[in-house]
Amino acid sequence: MGKKVWIFLLVFIATVSFSAEKVSTPIVSVGSGTYDFPQFAFVNVETPGAVVYYTTDGTDPLTSSTRRTLRWYININTSMTLKVAAVKNGMEPSDVVTYNYLIRVMAPKVSPGAGEWKQFLKK
């Protein structure tokens, strides 16, 4: 074989043996959207032993100082931009996934209703 073929084979072998696998992309149980009530979101990552990081302020969960480590679930109790990623030693980090949530605030219900309270003052 010529020198060019050997060089190509060595580069190919080096590339294959040094390219790390990538952690699977996290899947969040609650999709982006508008909700009337708080939500509890669970995160699934198919890579065993991967650690999940997330942020609720829209910053990058791989580098942000505000990132949190997922323990059990994410409480979505206010409008937010959720970003999630997973890492594992010896592997490339997963892609960062983004979900946007709008939690509507219900109008307060006043009791007694309008006008009803006046009857109690006349007594």
CSV table of N, CA, C and O in Angstrom, one decimal:
chain,number,residue,atom,x,y,z
A,1,MET,N,0.8,-1.2,0.0
A,1,MET,CA,0.0,0.0,0.0
A,1,MET,C,0.9,1.2,0.0
A,1,MET,O,1.9,1.3,0.6
A,2,GLY,N,0.3,2.3,-0.6
A,2,GLY,CA,1.1,3.5,-0.7
A,2,GLY,C,1.0,4.3,0.6
A,2,GLY,O,0.1,4.0,1.5
A,3,LYS,N,1.8,5.3,0.8
A,3,LYS,CA,1.8,6.2,2.0
A,3,LYS,C,0.5,6.8,2.2
A,3,LYS,O,0.0,6.9,3.4
A,4,LYS,N,-0.2,7.3,1.2
A,4,LYS,CA,-1.5,8.0,1.3
A,4,LYS,C,-2.5,7.1,2.0
A,4,LYS,O,-3.3,7.5,2.8
A,5,VAL,N,-2.6,5.8,1.6
A,5,VAL,CA,-3.5,4.9,2.1
A,5,VAL,C,-3.3,4.6,3.6
A,5,VAL,O,-4.2,4.6,4.4
A,6,TRP,N,-2.0,4.4,3.9
A,6,TRP,CA,-1.7,4.2,5.3
A,6,TRP,C,-2.0,5.4,6.2
A,6,TRP,O,-2.6,5.2,7.3
A,7,ILE,N,-1.7,6.6,5.7
A,7,ILE,CA,-2.1,7.8,6.5
A,7,ILE,C,-3.6,7.9,6.7
A,7,ILE,O,-4.1,8.2,7.7
A,8,PHE,N,-4.3,7.6,5.6
A,8,PHE,CA,-5.8,7.6,5.7
A,8,PHE,C,-6.3,6.6,6.7
A,8,PHE,O,-7.1,7.0,7.5
A,9,LEU,N,-5.8,5.4,6.7
A,9,LEU,CA,-6.2,4.4,7.6
A,9,LEU,C,-5.9,4.8,9.1
A,9,LEU,O,-6.7,4.6,10.0
A,10,LEU,N,-4.7,5.4,9.3
A,10,LEU,CA,-4.3,5.8,10.6
A,10,LEU,C,-5.2,6.9,11.1
A,10,LEU,O,-5.7,6.9,12.3
A,11,VAL,N,-5.5,7.9,10.3
A,11,VAL,CA,-6.4,9.0,10.7
A,11,VAL,C,-7.8,8.4,11.0
A,11,VAL,O,-8.5,8.8,11.9
A,12,PHE,N,-8.3,7.5,10.1
A,12,PHE,CA,-9.6,6.9,10.3
A,12,PHE,C,-9.7,6.2,11.6
A,12,PHE,O,-10.6,6.3,12.4
A,13,ILE,N,-8.7,5.4,11.9
A,13,ILE,CA,-8.7,4.6,13.1
A,13,ILE,C,-8.6,5.5,14.3
A,13,ILE,O,-9.3,5.3,15.3
A,14,ALA,N,-7.8,6.5,14.3
A,14,ALA,CA,-7.7,7.5,15.4
A,14,ALA,C,-9.0,8.2,15.6
A,14,ALA,O,-9.4,8.4,16.8
A,15,THR,N,-9.7,8.6,14.6
A,15,THR,CA,-11.0,9.3,14.7
A,15,THR,C,-12.0,8.4,15.3
A,15,THR,O,-12.7,8.8,16.2
A,16,VAL,N,-12.1,7.1,14.9
A,16,VAL,CA,-13.1,6.2,15.4
A,16,VAL,C,-12.8,5.9,16.8
A,16,VAL,O,-13.7,5.8,17.7
A,17,SER,N,-11.6,5.7,17.2
A,17,SER,CA,-11.3,5.3,18.6
A,17,SER,C,-11.3,6.4,19.6
A,17,SER,O,-11.5,6.2,20.8
A,18,PHE,N,-11.2,7.7,19.1
A,18,PHE,CA,-11.2,8.8,20.1
A,18,PHE,C,-12.5,9.6,20.1
A,18,PHE,O,-12.7,10.5,20.9
A,19,SER,N,-13.4,9.2,19.2
A,19,SER,CA,-14.7,10.0,19.2
A,19,SER,C,-15.6,9.4,20.3
A,19,SER,O,-15.9,8.2,20.3
A,20,ALA,N,-16.0,10.2,21.2
A,20,ALA,CA,-16.8,9.7,22.4
A,20,ALA,C,-18.3,9.6,21.9
A,20,ALA,O,-18.8,10.4,21.1
A,21,GLU,N,-19.0,8.7,22.6
A,21,GLU,CA,-20.4,8.6,22.4
A,21,GLU,C,-21.1,9.8,23.0
A,21,GLU,O,-20.5,10.4,23.9
A,22,LYS,N,-22.3,10.1,22.5
A,22,LYS,CA,-23.0,11.2,23.1
A,22,LYS,C,-24.1,10.7,24.0
A,22,LYS,O,-24.8,9.7,23.7
A,23,VAL,N,-24.3,11.4,25.1
A,23,VAL,CA,-25.4,11.1,26.0
A,23,VAL,C,-26.8,11.4,25.3
A,23,VAL,O,-26.9,12.3,24.5
A,24,SER,N,-27.7,10.5,25.5
A,24,SER,CA,-29.0,10.7,24.8
A,24,SER,C,-29.7,12.0,25.3
A,24,SER,O,-29.5,12.5,26.4
A,25,THR,N,-30.5,12.5,24.3
A,25,THR,CA,-31.2,13.8,24.6
A,25,THR,C,-32.3,13.6,25.6
A,25,THR,O,-33.1,12.7,25.5
A,26,PRO,N,-32.3,14.4,26.7
A,26,PRO,CA,-33.4,14.3,27.7
A,26,PRO,C,-34.8,14.6,27.1
A,26,PRO,O,-34.9,15.4,26.2
A,27,ILE,N,-35.8,13.9,27.6
A,27,ILE,CA,-37.2,14.1,27.3
A,27,ILE,C,-37.9,14.5,28.5
A,27,ILE,O,-37.9,13.8,29.5
A,28,VAL,N,-38.6,15.6,28.5
A,28,VAL,CA,-39.3,16.1,29.6
A,28,VAL,C,-40.8,15.7,29.4
A,28,VAL,O,-41.4,15.8,28.3
A,29,SER,N,-41.4,15.3,30.5
A,29,SER,CA,-42.8,14.7,30.4
A,29,SER,C,-43.9,15.8,30.2
A,29,SER,O,-45.0,15.4,29.7
A,30,VAL,N,-43.6,17.0,30.4
A,30,VAL,CA,-44.6,18.1,30.2
A,30,VAL,C,-44.1,19.0,29.0
A,30,VAL,O,-43.0,19.6,29.2
A,31,GLY,N,-44.8,19.0,28.0
A,31,GLY,CA,-44.4,19.8,26.8
A,31,GLY,C,-44.6,21.3,27.0
A,31,GLY,O,-45.3,21.7,27.9
A,32,SER,N,-43.9,22.0,26.2
A,32,SER,CA,-44.1,23.5,26.2
A,32,SER,C,-45.6,23.8,26.0
A,32,SER,O,-46.3,23.1,25.3
A,33,GLY,N,-46.0,24.9,26.7
A,33,GLY,CA,-47.4,25.3,26.5
A,33,GLY,C,-47.9,26.2,27.6
A,33,GLY,O,-47.1,26.7,28.5
A,34,THR,N,-49.2,26.5,27.6
A,34,THR,CA,-49.8,27.3,28.6
A,34,THR,C,-50.7,26.4,29.5
A,34,THR,O,-51.4,25.6,29.0
A,35,TYR,N,-50.6,26.6,30.8
A,35,TYR,CA,-51.3,25.8,31.7
A,35,TYR,C,-52.0,26.6,32.8
A,35,TYR,O,-51.5,27.7,33.1
A,36,ASP,N,-53.1,26.1,33.3
A,36,ASP,CA,-53.9,26.8,34.3
A,36,ASP,C,-53.4,26.5,35.7
A,36,ASP,O,-53.7,27.2,36.7
A,37,PHE,N,-52.6,25.4,35.8
A,37,PHE,CA,-52.2,25.0,37.2
A,37,PHE,C,-50.7,24.6,37.1
A,37,PHE,O,-50.2,24.2,36.0
A,38,PRO,N,-50.0,24.6,38.2
A,38,PRO,CA,-48.6,24.2,38.2
A,38,PRO,C,-48.5,22.7,37.7
A,38,PRO,O,-49.4,22.0,37.8
A,39,GLN,N,-47.3,22.4,37.2
A,39,GLN,CA,-47.1,21.1,36.6
A,39,GLN,C,-45.8,20.5,37.3
A,39,GLN,O,-44.9,21.2,37.7
A,40,PHE,N,-45.8,19.1,37.4
A,40,PHE,CA,-44.6,18.4,37.8
A,40,PHE,C,-44.1,17.7,36.6
A,40,PHE,O,-44.7,16.8,36.0
A,41,ALA,N,-42.8,18.0,36.2
A,41,ALA,CA,-42.2,17.4,35.0
A,41,ALA,C,-41.1,16.4,35.4
A,41,ALA,O,-40.3,16.7,36.3
A,42,PHE,N,-41.2,15.3,34.8
A,42,PHE,CA,-40.2,14.2,35.0
A,42,PHE,C,-39.3,14.2,33.8
A,42,PHE,O,-39.8,14.6,32.7
A,43,VAL,N,-38.1,13.9,33.9
A,43,VAL,CA,-37.1,13.9,32.8
A,43,VAL,C,-36.6,12.4,32.6
A,43,VAL,O,-36.2,11.8,33.6
A,44,ASN,N,-36.6,12.0,31.4
A,44,ASN,CA,-36.1,10.7,31.0
A,44,ASN,C,-34.9,10.8,30.1
A,44,ASN,O,-34.9,11.6,29.1
A,45,VAL,N,-33.8,10.1,30.5
A,45,VAL,CA,-32.6,10.0,29.7
A,45,VAL,C,-32.3,8.6,29.5
A,45,VAL,O,-32.1,7.8,30.5
A,46,GLU,N,-32.1,8.1,28.3
A,46,GLU,CA,-31.9,6.7,28.1
A,46,GLU,C,-30.5,6.2,28.4
A,46,GLU,O,-30.2,5.0,28.5
A,47,THR,N,-29.5,7.1,28.6
A,47,THR,CA,-28.2,6.8,28.9
A,47,THR,C,-28.0,6.4,30.4
A,47,THR,O,-28.2,7.3,31.2
A,48,PRO,N,-27.8,5.2,30.7
A,48,PRO,CA,-27.6,4.8,32.2
A,48,PRO,C,-26.5,5.6,32.9
A,48,PRO,O,-25.4,5.8,32.3
A,49,GLY,N,-26.8,6.1,34.1
A,49,GLY,CA,-25.8,6.8,34.9
A,49,GLY,C,-25.6,8.2,34.5
A,49,GLY,O,-24.7,8.9,35.1
A,50,ALA,N,-26.4,8.8,33.6
A,50,ALA,CA,-26.2,10.2,33.2
A,50,ALA,C,-26.8,11.1,34.3
A,50,ALA,O,-27.8,10.7,34.9
A,51,VAL,N,-26.2,12.2,34.5
A,51,VAL,CA,-26.6,13.2,35.4
A,51,VAL,C,-27.4,14.3,34.6
A,51,VAL,O,-26.8,14.8,33.6
A,52,VAL,N,-28.5,14.7,35.1
A,52,VAL,CA,-29.3,15.7,34.4
A,52,VAL,C,-29.2,17.0,35.1
A,52,VAL,O,-29.4,17.1,36.3
A,53,TYR,N,-28.9,18.1,34.3
A,53,TYR,CA,-28.8,19.4,34.8
A,53,TYR,C,-29.9,20.2,34.2
A,53,TYR,O,-30.3,20.0,33.0
A,54,TYR,N,-30.5,21.2,34.9
A,54,TYR,CA,-31.5,22.1,34.3
A,54,TYR,C,-31.4,23.5,34.8
A,54,TYR,O,-30.9,23.7,35.9
A,55,THR,N,-31.9,24.4,34.1
A,55,THR,CA,-32.1,25.8,34.5
A,55,THR,C,-33.5,26.2,34.3
A,55,THR,O,-34.2,25.7,33.3
A,56,THR,N,-34.0,27.2,35.0
A,56,THR,CA,-35.4,27.7,34.8
A,56,THR,C,-35.4,29.2,34.4
A,56,THR,O,-36.4,29.8,34.3
A,57,ASP,N,-34.2,29.7,34.2
A,57,ASP,CA,-34.1,31.1,33.8
A,57,ASP,C,-33.6,31.3,32.3
A,57,ASP,O,-33.2,32.4,31.9
A,58,GLY,N,-33.6,30.2,31.6
A,58,GLY,CA,-33.2,30.2,30.2
A,58,GLY,C,-31.7,30.2,29.9
A,58,GLY,O,-31.3,30.2,28.7
A,59,THR,N,-30.9,30.0,30.9
A,59,THR,CA,-29.4,29.9,30.7
A,59,THR,C,-29.0,28.5,30.4
A,59,THR,O,-29.8,27.6,30.6
A,60,ASP,N,-27.8,28.3,29.9
A,60,ASP,CA,-27.3,27.0,29.5
A,60,ASP,C,-27.1,26.1,30.7
A,60,ASP,O,-26.3,26.4,31.5
A,61,PRO,N,-27.7,24.9,30.8
A,61,PRO,CA,-27.5,24.1,31.9
A,61,PRO,C,-26.2,23.4,32.0
A,61,PRO,O,-25.8,22.8,33.0
A,62,LEU,N,-25.4,23.5,30.9
A,62,LEU,CA,-24.1,22.9,30.9
A,62,LEU,C,-23.0,23.8,31.5
A,62,LEU,O,-22.0,23.3,32.0
A,63,THR,N,-23.3,25.1,31.5
A,63,THR,CA,-22.3,26.1,31.9
A,63,THR,C,-22.8,27.1,33.0
A,63,THR,O,-22.0,27.7,33.6
A,64,SER,N,-24.1,27.2,33.2
A,64,SER,CA,-24.6,28.3,34.0
A,64,SER,C,-24.3,28.0,35.5
A,64,SER,O,-24.4,26.9,36.0
A,65,SER,N,-24.1,29.1,36.2
A,65,SER,CA,-23.9,29.0,37.7
A,65,SER,C,-25.3,28.8,38.4
A,65,SER,O,-25.3,28.5,39.5
A,66,THR,N,-26.4,29.0,37.6
A,66,THR,CA,-27.7,28.8,38.2
A,66,THR,C,-28.3,27.4,38.0
A,66,THR,O,-29.4,27.1,38.3
A,67,ARG,N,-27.5,26.6,37.4
A,67,ARG,CA,-28.0,25.2,37.0
A,67,ARG,C,-28.2,24.4,38.3
A,67,ARG,O,-27.6,24.6,39.3
A,68,ARG,N,-29.2,23.5,38.2
A,68,ARG,CA,-29.5,22.6,39.3
A,68,ARG,C,-29.4,21.2,38.8
A,68,ARG,O,-29.6,20.9,37.6
A,69,THR,N,-29.1,20.3,39.7
A,69,THR,CA,-29.1,18.9,39.4
A,69,THR,C,-30.4,18.3,39.7
A,69,THR,O,-31.0,18.5,40.7
A,70,LEU,N,-31.0,17.5,38.7
A,70,LEU,CA,-32.3,16.9,38.9
A,70,LEU,C,-32.2,15.8,39.9
A,70,LEU,O,-31.4,14.9,39.9
A,71,ARG,N,-33.1,15.9,40.9
A,71,ARG,CA,-33.2,14.9,41.9
A,71,ARG,C,-34.4,13.9,41.6
A,71,ARG,O,-34.2,12.7,41.7
A,72,TRP,N,-35.6,14.5,41.4
A,72,TRP,CA,-36.7,13.7,41.2
A,72,TRP,C,-37.6,14.2,40.1
A,72,TRP,O,-37.9,13.6,39.1
A,73,TYR,N,-38.1,15.5,40.2
A,73,TYR,CA,-38.9,16.1,39.2
A,73,TYR,C,-38.6,17.6,39.3
A,73,TYR,O,-38.0,18.1,40.2
A,74,ILE,N,-39.2,18.3,38.3
A,74,ILE,CA,-39.1,19.8,38.2
A,74,ILE,C,-40.4,20.3,38.5
A,74,ILE,O,-41.4,20.0,37.8
A,75,ASN,N,-40.5,21.2,39.4
A,75,ASN,CA,-41.8,21.9,39.7
A,75,ASN,C,-41.9,23.1,38.9
A,75,ASN,O,-41.2,24.1,39.0
A,76,ILE,N,-42.9,23.1,38.0
A,76,ILE,CA,-43.2,24.2,37.1
A,76,ILE,C,-44.4,25.0,37.7
A,76,ILE,O,-45.5,24.7,37.3
A,77,ASN,N,-44.1,25.9,38.6
A,77,ASN,CA,-45.1,26.6,39.3
A,77,ASN,C,-45.2,28.1,38.9
A,77,ASN,O,-46.0,28.8,39.5
A,78,THR,N,-44.5,28.5,37.9
A,78,THR,CA,-44.5,29.8,37.4
A,78,THR,C,-44.0,29.8,36.0
A,78,THR,O,-43.5,28.8,35.5
A,79,SER,N,-44.3,30.9,35.2
A,79,SER,CA,-43.9,30.9,33.9
A,79,SER,C,-42.4,30.9,33.8
A,79,SER,O,-41.7,31.5,34.6
A,80,MET,N,-41.9,30.1,32.9
A,80,MET,CA,-40.4,29.9,32.8
A,80,MET,C,-39.9,29.4,31.5
A,80,MET,O,-40.7,28.8,30.7
A,81,THR,N,-38.6,29.5,31.2
A,81,THR,CA,-38.0,28.9,30.1
A,81,THR,C,-37.1,27.8,30.8
A,81,THR,O,-36.1,28.1,31.5
A,82,LEU,N,-37.4,26.6,30.5
A,82,LEU,CA,-36.7,25.4,31.1
A,82,LEU,C,-35.7,24.9,30.1
A,82,LEU,O,-36.1,24.6,28.9
A,83,LYS,N,-34.4,24.8,30.5
A,83,LYS,CA,-33.4,24.2,29.6
A,83,LYS,C,-32.8,23.0,30.4
A,83,LYS,O,-32.5,23.1,31.6
A,84,VAL,N,-32.7,21.8,29.6
A,84,VAL,CA,-32.3,20.6,30.3
A,84,VAL,C,-31.2,20.0,29.4
A,84,VAL,O,-31.2,20.0,28.2
A,85,ALA,N,-30.2,19.4,30.1
A,85,ALA,CA,-29.1,18.6,29.4
A,85,ALA,C,-28.6,17.5,30.3
A,85,ALA,O,-28.8,17.6,31.5
A,86,ALA,N,-28.0,16.5,29.8
A,86,ALA,CA,-27.5,15.4,30.6
A,86,ALA,C,-26.0,15.2,30.2
A,86,ALA,O,-25.6,15.4,29.1
A,87,VAL,N,-25.2,14.8,31.2
A,87,VAL,CA,-23.8,14.5,31.1
A,87,VAL,C,-23.4,13.2,31.7
A,87,VAL,O,-24.1,12.7,32.6
A,88,LYS,N,-22.3,12.6,31.2
A,88,LYS,CA,-21.8,11.4,31.8
A,88,LYS,C,-20.3,11.4,31.5
A,88,LYS,O,-19.9,11.7,30.4
A,89,ASN,N,-19.5,11.0,32.5
A,89,ASN,CA,-18.0,11.0,32.3
A,89,ASN,C,-17.7,10.1,31.1
A,89,ASN,O,-18.2,9.0,31.0
A,90,GLY,N,-16.8,10.5,30.3
A,90,GLY,CA,-16.3,9.7,29.1
A,90,GLY,C,-17.2,9.9,27.9
A,90,GLY,O,-16.9,9.2,26.9
A,91,MET,N,-18.3,10.7,28.0
A,91,MET,CA,-19.2,10.8,26.9
A,91,MET,C,-19.4,12.3,26.6
A,91,MET,O,-19.2,13.1,27.5
A,92,GLU,N,-19.8,12.6,25.4
A,92,GLU,CA,-20.1,14.0,25.0
A,92,GLU,C,-21.5,14.3,25.7
A,92,GLU,O,-22.3,13.5,25.8
A,93,PRO,N,-21.6,15.6,26.2
A,93,PRO,CA,-22.9,15.9,26.8
A,93,PRO,C,-24.1,15.8,25.7
A,93,PRO,O,-23.8,15.9,24.5
A,94,SER,N,-25.3,15.7,26.2
A,94,SER,CA,-26.4,15.6,25.4
A,94,SER,C,-26.7,17.0,24.7
A,94,SER,O,-26.1,18.0,25.1
A,95,ASP,N,-27.6,17.0,23.8
A,95,ASP,CA,-28.0,18.3,23.3
A,95,ASP,C,-28.8,19.0,24.4
A,95,ASP,O,-29.4,18.3,25.3
A,96,VAL,N,-28.9,20.3,24.4
A,96,VAL,CA,-29.7,21.1,25.3
A,96,VAL,C,-31.1,21.2,24.7
A,96,VAL,O,-31.2,21.6,23.6
A,97,VAL,N,-32.1,20.8,25.5
A,97,VAL,CA,-33.5,21.0,25.0
A,97,VAL,C,-34.1,22.1,25.8
A,97,VAL,O,-33.8,22.4,27.0
A,98,THR,N,-35.0,22.8,25.1
A,98,THR,CA,-35.7,24.0,25.7
A,98,THR,C,-37.2,23.8,25.7
A,98,THR,O,-37.7,23.4,24.7
A,99,TYR,N,-37.8,24.2,26.8
A,99,TYR,CA,-39.3,24.1,26.9
A,99,TYR,C,-39.7,25.5,27.5
A,99,TYR,O,-39.1,26.0,28.4
A,100,ASN,N,-40.8,26.0,27.0
A,100,ASN,CA,-41.3,27.3,27.5
A,100,ASN,C,-42.7,27.0,28.1
A,100,ASN,O,-43.6,26.4,27.5
A,101,TYR,N,-42.9,27.6,29.3
A,101,TYR,CA,-44.1,27.4,30.0
A,101,TYR,C,-44.7,28.7,30.4
A,101,TYR,O,-44.0,29.6,30.9
A,102,LEU,N,-46.0,28.8,30.3
A,102,LEU,CA,-46.8,30.0,30.7
A,102,LEU,C,-47.8,29.4,31.7
A,102,LEU,O,-48.7,28.6,31.3
A,103,ILE,N,-47.7,29.8,33.0
A,103,ILE,CA,-48.7,29.4,34.0
A,103,ILE,C,-49.6,30.6,34.2
A,103,ILE,O,-49.2,31.7,34.6
A,104,ARG,N,-50.9,30.4,33.8
A,104,ARG,CA,-51.9,31.5,33.9
A,104,ARG,C,-52.3,31.6,35.4
A,104,ARG,O,-52.5,30.7,36.1
A,105,VAL,N,-52.5,32.9,35.8
A,105,VAL,CA,-52.9,33.2,37.1
A,105,VAL,C,-54.4,33.3,37.1
A,105,VAL,O,-54.9,34.1,36.3
A,106,MET,N,-55.1,32.6,37.9
A,106,MET,CA,-56.5,32.6,37.9
A,106,MET,C,-57.0,33.9,38.6
A,106,MET,O,-56.4,34.3,39.6
A,107,ALA,N,-58.1,34.5,38.2
A,107,ALA,CA,-58.6,35.7,38.8
A,107,ALA,C,-59.2,35.2,40.2
A,107,ALA,O,-59.8,34.2,40.3
A,108,PRO,N,-58.9,36.0,41.2
A,108,PRO,CA,-59.3,35.7,42.6
A,108,PRO,C,-60.9,35.7,42.6
A,108,PRO,O,-61.5,36.5,42.0
A,109,LYS,N,-61.4,34.8,43.4
A,109,LYS,CA,-62.9,34.8,43.6
A,109,LYS,C,-63.2,35.4,45.0
A,109,LYS,O,-62.6,35.0,46.0
A,110,VAL,N,-64.0,36.4,45.0
A,110,VAL,CA,-64.3,37.2,46.2
A,110,VAL,C,-65.6,36.6,46.8
A,110,VAL,O,-66.6,36.4,46.1
A,111,SER,N,-65.6,36.4,48.1
A,111,SER,CA,-66.8,36.0,48.7
A,111,SER,C,-67.0,36.8,50.0
A,111,SER,O,-66.1,37.0,50.8
A,112,PRO,N,-68.1,37.4,50.3
A,112,PRO,CA,-69.3,37.3,49.4
A,112,PRO,C,-69.1,38.1,48.2
A,112,PRO,O,-68.3,39.0,48.1
A,113,GLY,N,-70.0,37.8,47.2
A,113,GLY,CA,-69.9,38.5,45.9
A,113,GLY,C,-70.3,40.0,46.0
A,113,GLY,O,-70.7,40.5,47.1
A,114,ALA,N,-70.2,40.7,44.9
A,114,ALA,CA,-70.5,42.1,44.8
A,114,ALA,C,-71.9,42.3,45.3
A,114,ALA,O,-72.9,41.7,44.8
A,115,GLY,N,-72.1,43.3,46.1
A,115,GLY,CA,-73.5,43.7,46.6
A,115,GLY,C,-74.0,42.9,47.7
A,115,GLY,O,-74.9,43.3,48.5
A,116,GLU,N,-73.6,41.7,47.9
A,116,GLU,CA,-74.1,40.8,49.0
A,116,GLU,C,-73.7,41.3,50.4
A,116,GLU,O,-74.5,41.1,51.3
A,117,TRP,N,-72.6,41.9,50.5
A,117,TRP,CA,-72.1,42.4,51.8
A,117,TRP,C,-73.0,43.5,52.4
A,117,TRP,O,-73.1,43.7,53.6
A,118,LYS,N,-73.6,44.3,51.6
A,118,LYS,CA,-74.4,45.5,52.0
A,118,LYS,C,-75.5,45.1,52.9
A,118,LYS,O,-75.9,45.8,53.9
A,119,GLN,N,-76.2,43.9,52.7
A,119,GLN,CA,-77.3,43.5,53.5
A,119,GLN,C,-76.9,43.2,54.9
A,119,GLN,O,-77.7,43.4,55.8
A,120,PHE,N,-75.7,42.9,55.2
A,120,PHE,CA,-75.2,42.6,56.5
A,120,PHE,C,-75.0,43.9,57.3
A,120,PHE,O,-75.1,43.9,58.5
A,121,LEU,N,-74.7,45.0,56.6
A,121,LEU,CA,-74.4,46.3,57.3
A,121,LEU,C,-75.7,46.9,57.8
A,121,LEU,O,-75.7,47.7,58.7
A,122,LYS,N,-76.8,46.7,57.1
A,122,LYS,CA,-78.1,47.3,57.5
A,122,LYS,C,-78.7,46.8,58.8
A,122,LYS,O,-79.5,47.5,59.4
A,123,LYS,N,-78.3,45.7,59.2
A,123,LYS,CA,-78.8,45.1,60.5
A,123,LYS,C,-78.4,45.8,61.7
A,123,LYS,O,-77.5,46.4,62.0
